[in-house]
mmCIF file of C-alpha atoms in Angstrom:
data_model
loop_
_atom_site.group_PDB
_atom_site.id
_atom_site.type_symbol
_atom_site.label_atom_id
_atom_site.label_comp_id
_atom_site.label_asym_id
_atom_site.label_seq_id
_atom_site.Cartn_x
_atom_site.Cartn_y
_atom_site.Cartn_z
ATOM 1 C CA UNK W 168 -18.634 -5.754 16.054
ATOM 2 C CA UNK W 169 -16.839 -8.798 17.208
ATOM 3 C CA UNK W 170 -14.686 -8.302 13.950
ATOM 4 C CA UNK W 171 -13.067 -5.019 15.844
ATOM 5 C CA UNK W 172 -13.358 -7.025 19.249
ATOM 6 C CA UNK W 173 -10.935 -9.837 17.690
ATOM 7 C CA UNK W 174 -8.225 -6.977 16.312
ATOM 8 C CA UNK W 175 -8.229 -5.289 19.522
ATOM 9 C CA UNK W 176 -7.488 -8.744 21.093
ATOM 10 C CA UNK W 177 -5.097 -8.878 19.119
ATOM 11 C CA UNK W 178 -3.238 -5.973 18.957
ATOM 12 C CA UNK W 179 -3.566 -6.016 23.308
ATOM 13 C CA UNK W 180 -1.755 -9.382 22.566
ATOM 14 C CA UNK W 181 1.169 -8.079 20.190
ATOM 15 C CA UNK W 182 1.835 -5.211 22.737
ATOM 16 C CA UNK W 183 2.068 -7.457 25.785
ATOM 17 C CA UNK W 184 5.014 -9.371 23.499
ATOM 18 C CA UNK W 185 6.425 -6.235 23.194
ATOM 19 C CA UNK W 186 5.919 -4.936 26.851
ATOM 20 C CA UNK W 187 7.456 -8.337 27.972
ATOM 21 C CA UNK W 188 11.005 -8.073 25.375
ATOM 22 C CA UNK W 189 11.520 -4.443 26.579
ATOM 23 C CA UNK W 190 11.000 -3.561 22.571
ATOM 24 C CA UNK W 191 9.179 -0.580 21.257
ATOM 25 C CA UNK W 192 6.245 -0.772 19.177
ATOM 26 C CA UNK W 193 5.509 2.048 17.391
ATOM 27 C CA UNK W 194 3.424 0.945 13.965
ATOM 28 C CA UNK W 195 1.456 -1.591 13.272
ATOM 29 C CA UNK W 196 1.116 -2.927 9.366
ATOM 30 C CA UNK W 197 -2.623 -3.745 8.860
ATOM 31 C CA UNK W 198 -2.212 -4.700 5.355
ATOM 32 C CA UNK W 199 -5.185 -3.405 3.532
ATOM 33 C CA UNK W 200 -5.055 -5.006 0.106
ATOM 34 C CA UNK W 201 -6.230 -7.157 -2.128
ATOM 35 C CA UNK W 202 -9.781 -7.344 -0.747
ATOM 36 C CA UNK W 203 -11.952 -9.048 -3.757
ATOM 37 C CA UNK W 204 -14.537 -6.551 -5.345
ATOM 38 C CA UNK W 205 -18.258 -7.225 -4.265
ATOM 39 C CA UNK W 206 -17.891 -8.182 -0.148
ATOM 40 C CA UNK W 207 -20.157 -6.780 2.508
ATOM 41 C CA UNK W 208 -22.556 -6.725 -0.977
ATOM 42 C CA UNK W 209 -25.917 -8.343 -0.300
ATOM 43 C CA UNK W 210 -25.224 -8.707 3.673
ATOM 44 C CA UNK W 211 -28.224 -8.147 5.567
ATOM 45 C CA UNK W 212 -26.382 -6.693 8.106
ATOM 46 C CA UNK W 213 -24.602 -4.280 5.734
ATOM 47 C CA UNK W 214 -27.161 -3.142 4.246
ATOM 48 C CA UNK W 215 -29.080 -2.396 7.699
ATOM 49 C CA UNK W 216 -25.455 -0.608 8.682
ATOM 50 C CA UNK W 217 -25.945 1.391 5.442
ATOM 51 C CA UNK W 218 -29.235 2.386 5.796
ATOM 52 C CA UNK W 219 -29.383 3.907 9.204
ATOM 53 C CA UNK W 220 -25.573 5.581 8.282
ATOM 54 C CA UNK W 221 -26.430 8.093 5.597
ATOM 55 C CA UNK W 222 -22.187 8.874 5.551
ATOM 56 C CA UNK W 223 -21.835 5.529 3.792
ATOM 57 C CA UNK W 224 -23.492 5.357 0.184
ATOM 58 C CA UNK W 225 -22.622 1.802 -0.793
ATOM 59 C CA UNK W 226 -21.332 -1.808 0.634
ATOM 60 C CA UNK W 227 -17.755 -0.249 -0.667
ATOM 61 C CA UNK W 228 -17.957 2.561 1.329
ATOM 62 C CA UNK W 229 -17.312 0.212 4.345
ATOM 63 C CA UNK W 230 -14.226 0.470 3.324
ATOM 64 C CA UNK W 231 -13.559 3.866 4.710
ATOM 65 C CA UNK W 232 -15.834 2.863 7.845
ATOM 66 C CA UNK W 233 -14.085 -0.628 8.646
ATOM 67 C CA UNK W 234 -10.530 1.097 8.241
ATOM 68 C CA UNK W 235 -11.475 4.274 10.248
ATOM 69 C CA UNK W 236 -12.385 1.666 13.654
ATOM 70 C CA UNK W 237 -8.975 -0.410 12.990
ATOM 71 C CA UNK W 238 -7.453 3.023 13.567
ATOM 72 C CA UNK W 239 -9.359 4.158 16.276
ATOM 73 C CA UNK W 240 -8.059 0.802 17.810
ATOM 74 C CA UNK W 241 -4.773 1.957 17.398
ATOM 75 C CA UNK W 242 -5.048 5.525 17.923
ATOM 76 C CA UNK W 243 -6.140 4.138 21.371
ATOM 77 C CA UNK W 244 -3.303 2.202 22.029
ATOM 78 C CA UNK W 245 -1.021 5.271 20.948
ATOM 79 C CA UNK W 246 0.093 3.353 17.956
ATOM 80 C CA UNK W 247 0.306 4.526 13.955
ATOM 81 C CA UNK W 248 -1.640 2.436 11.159
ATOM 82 C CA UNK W 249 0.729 1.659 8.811
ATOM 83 C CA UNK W 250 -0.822 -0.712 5.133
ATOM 84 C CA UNK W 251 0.011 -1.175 1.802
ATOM 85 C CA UNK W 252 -1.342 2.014 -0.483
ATOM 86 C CA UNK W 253 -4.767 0.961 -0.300
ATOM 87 C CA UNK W 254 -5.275 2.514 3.024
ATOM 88 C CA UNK W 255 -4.425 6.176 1.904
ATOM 89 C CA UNK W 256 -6.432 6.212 -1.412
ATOM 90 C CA UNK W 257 -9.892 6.991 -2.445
ATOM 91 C CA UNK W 258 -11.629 5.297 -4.894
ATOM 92 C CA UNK W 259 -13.020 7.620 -8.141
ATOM 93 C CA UNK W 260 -14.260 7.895 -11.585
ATOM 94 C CA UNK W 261 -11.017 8.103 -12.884
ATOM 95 C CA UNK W 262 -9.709 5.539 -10.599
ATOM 96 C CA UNK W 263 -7.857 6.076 -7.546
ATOM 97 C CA UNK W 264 -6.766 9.090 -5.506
ATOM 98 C CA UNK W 265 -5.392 10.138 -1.848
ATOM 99 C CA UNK W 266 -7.748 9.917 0.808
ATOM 100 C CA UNK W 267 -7.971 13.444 2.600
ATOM 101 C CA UNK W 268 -10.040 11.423 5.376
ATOM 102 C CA UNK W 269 -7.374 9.988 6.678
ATOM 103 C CA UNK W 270 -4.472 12.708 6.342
ATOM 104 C CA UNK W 271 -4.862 13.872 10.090
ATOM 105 C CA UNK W 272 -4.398 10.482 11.589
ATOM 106 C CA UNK W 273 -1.311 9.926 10.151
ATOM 107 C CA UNK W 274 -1.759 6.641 8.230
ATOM 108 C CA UNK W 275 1.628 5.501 6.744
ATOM 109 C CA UNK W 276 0.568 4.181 3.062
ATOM 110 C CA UNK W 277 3.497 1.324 1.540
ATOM 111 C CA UNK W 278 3.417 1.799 -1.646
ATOM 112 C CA UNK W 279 4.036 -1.648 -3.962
ATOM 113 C CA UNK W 280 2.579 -0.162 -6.915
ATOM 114 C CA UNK W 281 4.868 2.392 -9.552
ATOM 115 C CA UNK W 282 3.358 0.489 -12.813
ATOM 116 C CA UNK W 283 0.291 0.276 -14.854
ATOM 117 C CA UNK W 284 0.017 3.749 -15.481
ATOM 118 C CA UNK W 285 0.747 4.562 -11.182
ATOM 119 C CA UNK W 286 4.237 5.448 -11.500
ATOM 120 C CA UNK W 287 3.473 8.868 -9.764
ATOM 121 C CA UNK W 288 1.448 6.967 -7.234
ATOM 122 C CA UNK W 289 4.223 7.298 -4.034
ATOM 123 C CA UNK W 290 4.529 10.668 -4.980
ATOM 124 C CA UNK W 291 1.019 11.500 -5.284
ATOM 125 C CA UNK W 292 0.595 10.171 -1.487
ATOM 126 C CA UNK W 293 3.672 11.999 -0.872
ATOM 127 C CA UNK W 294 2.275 15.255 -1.985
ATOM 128 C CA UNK W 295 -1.243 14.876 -0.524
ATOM 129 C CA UNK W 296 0.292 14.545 2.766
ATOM 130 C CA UNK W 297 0.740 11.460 3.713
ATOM 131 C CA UNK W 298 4.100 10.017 5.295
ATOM 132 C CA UNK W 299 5.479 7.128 2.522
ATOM 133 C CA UNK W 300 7.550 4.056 2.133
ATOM 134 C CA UNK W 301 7.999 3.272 -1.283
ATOM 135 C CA UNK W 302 8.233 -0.361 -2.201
ATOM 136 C CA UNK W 303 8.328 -0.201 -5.397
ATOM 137 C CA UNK W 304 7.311 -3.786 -7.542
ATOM 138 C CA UNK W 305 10.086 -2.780 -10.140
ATOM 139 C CA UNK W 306 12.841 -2.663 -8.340
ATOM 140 C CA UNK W 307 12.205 -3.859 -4.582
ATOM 141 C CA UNK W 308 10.204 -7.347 -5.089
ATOM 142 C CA UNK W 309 12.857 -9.482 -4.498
ATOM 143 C CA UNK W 310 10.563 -12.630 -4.714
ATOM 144 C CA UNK W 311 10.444 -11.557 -8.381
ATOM 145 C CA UNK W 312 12.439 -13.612 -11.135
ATOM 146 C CA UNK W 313 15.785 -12.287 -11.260
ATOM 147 C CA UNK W 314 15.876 -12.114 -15.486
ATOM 148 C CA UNK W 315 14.141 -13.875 -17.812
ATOM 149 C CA UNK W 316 15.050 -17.045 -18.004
ATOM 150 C CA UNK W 317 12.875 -19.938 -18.085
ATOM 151 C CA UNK W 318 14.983 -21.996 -15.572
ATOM 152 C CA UNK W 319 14.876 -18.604 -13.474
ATOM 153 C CA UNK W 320 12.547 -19.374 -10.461
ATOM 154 C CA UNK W 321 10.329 -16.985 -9.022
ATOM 155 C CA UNK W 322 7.236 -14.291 -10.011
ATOM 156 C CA UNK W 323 7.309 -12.035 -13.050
ATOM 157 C CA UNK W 324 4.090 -10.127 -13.165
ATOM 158 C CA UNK W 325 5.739 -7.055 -12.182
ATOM 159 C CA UNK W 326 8.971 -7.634 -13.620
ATOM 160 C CA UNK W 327 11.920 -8.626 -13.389
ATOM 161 C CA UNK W 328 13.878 -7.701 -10.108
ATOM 162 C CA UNK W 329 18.152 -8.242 -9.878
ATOM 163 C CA UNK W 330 20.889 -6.430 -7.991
ATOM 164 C CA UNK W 331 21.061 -3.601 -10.080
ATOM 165 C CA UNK W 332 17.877 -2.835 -9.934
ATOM 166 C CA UNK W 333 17.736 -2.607 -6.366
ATOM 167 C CA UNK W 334 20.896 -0.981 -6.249
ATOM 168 C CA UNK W 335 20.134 1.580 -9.194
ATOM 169 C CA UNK W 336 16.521 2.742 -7.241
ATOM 170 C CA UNK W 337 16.072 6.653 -6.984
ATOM 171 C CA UNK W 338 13.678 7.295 -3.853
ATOM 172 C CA UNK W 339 13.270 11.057 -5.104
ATOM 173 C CA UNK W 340 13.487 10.569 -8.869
ATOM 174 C CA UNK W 341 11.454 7.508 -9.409
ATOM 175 C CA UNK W 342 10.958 8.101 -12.965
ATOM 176 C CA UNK W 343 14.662 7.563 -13.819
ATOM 177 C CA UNK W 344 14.763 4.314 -11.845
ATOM 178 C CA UNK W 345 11.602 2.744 -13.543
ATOM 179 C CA UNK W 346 12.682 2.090 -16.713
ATOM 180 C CA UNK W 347 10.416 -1.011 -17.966
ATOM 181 C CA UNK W 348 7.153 -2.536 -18.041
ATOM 182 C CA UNK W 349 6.992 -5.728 -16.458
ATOM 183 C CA UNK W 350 6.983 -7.498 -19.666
ATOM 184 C CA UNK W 351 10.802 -5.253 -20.100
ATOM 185 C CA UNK W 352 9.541 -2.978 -22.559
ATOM 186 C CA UNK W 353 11.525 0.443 -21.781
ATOM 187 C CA UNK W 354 9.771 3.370 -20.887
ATOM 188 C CA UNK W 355 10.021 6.822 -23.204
ATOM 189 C CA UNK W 356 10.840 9.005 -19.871
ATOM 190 C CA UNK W 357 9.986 12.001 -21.407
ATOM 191 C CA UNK W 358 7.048 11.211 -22.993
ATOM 192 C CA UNK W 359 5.501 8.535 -20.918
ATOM 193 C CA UNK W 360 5.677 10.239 -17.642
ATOM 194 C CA UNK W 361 4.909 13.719 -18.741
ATOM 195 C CA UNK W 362 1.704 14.044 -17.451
ATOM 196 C CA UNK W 363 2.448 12.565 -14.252
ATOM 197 C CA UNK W 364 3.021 14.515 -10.972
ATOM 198 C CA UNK W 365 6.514 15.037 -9.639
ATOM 199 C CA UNK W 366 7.559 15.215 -6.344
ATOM 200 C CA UNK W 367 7.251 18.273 -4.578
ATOM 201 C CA UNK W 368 10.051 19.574 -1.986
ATOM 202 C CA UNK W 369 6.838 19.333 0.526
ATOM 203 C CA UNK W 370 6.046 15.395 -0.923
ATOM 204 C CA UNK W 371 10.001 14.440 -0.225
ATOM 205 C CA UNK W 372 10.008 15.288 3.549
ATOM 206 C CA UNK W 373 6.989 12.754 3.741
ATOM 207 C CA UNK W 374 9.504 10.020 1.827
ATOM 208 C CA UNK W 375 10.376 8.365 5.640
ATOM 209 C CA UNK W 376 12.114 5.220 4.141
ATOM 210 C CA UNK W 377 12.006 2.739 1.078
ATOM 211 C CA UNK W 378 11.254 -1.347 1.746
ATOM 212 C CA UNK W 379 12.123 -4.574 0.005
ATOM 213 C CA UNK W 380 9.485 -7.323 -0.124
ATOM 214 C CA UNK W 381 10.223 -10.920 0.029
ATOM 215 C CA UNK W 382 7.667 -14.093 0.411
ATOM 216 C CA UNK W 383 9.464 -16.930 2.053
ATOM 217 C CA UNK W 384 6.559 -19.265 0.265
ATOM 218 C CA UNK W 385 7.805 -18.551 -3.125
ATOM 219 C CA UNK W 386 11.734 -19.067 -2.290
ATOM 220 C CA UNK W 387 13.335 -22.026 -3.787
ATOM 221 C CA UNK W 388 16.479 -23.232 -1.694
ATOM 222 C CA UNK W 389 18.203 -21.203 1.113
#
């Protein structure tokens, strides 16, 4: 519990900045990522959680639990929960797929992820429901290398990211504008995307904008 009293400290805390610059705060980004396979395994306290909560099956079922009481938190505060994809999917046999828990509270899902075989992923989000950014690695990472070049600083595991590609990005036709693996392979359009789903007319009202990413820690120079 003190876990959920800490973000509710803070998130009081971030509103009373806001409050006190006459700004508005509408969304909060509560990341949602990343989070290494096997926590809240083997914790006494999760397991007595689990045990006396018959909803929740296993220790990664919390995540559903721990991310429906961050947005109660800001439900309560009459804020949105905005996160990276994460927060909008569901994890299954086949890997994963929208949540429909969370498709009446709104969560706004940023989606990073358009390779690997999750090209369709914004649009599958999209479709389910849920209102989008796409942030696509491939052509909105701008801490990415800009080509490959071995003097070239920055990242390169999704890519490689320069003007044009930023430029050339299709928000509604993402399939045209992700044209390589992140090794620069080119995709067969046609034939490697033909099984996955499109957007529907429904899916592009729930497009509400497109970000770039960029970690100051990995820029070189100014």
């Amino acid at each position: 519990e003190s876990v959920y009293k800490f973000y509710e400290t803070v998130v009081e805390e971030i509103i009373g900045m806001y409050n006190s610059a006459e700004a508005t705060l509408t969304t909060i980004h509560t990341g949602g990522d990343e989070v290494p396979a096997g926590v809240w395994e083997k914790s006494p306290l999760c397991e007595k959680f689990l045990s006396e909560n018959e909803k929740y099956a296993s220790a990664y079922d919390l995540t559903y639990y721990f991310r429906n009481r961050i947005a109660q938190i800001l439900t309560k505060n009459n804020l949105t929960m905005a996160g990276w994809e994460e927060i909008a999917l569901r994890k299954t046999e086949n890997g994963y797929d929208p949540n429909p828990e969370f498709l009446e509270s709104d969560f706004q899902p940023y989606v990073w992820n358009n390779l690997w075989g999750n090209q369709d992923l914004g649009y599958r989000l999209a479709n389910a429901g849920y209102p989008t950014v796409l942030c696509n690695v491939t052509n909105l990472y701008f801490d990415l290398a800009y080509d490959k070049d071995p003097r070239e600083p920055g990242f390169y595991w999704g890519g490689f990211v320069d003007t044009r590609k930023a430029v050339e990005f299709l928000p509604f036709n993402v399939f045209h504008s992700t044209r390589e693996d992140a090794l620069g392979n080119p995709f067969n359009i046609s034939e490697d995307y033909k099984d996955m789903e499109a957007l529907t007319p429904d899916g592009a009202k729930n497009i509400i904008g497109i970000q770039g990413q960029l970690w100051s820690e990995t820029i070189k120079g100014s």
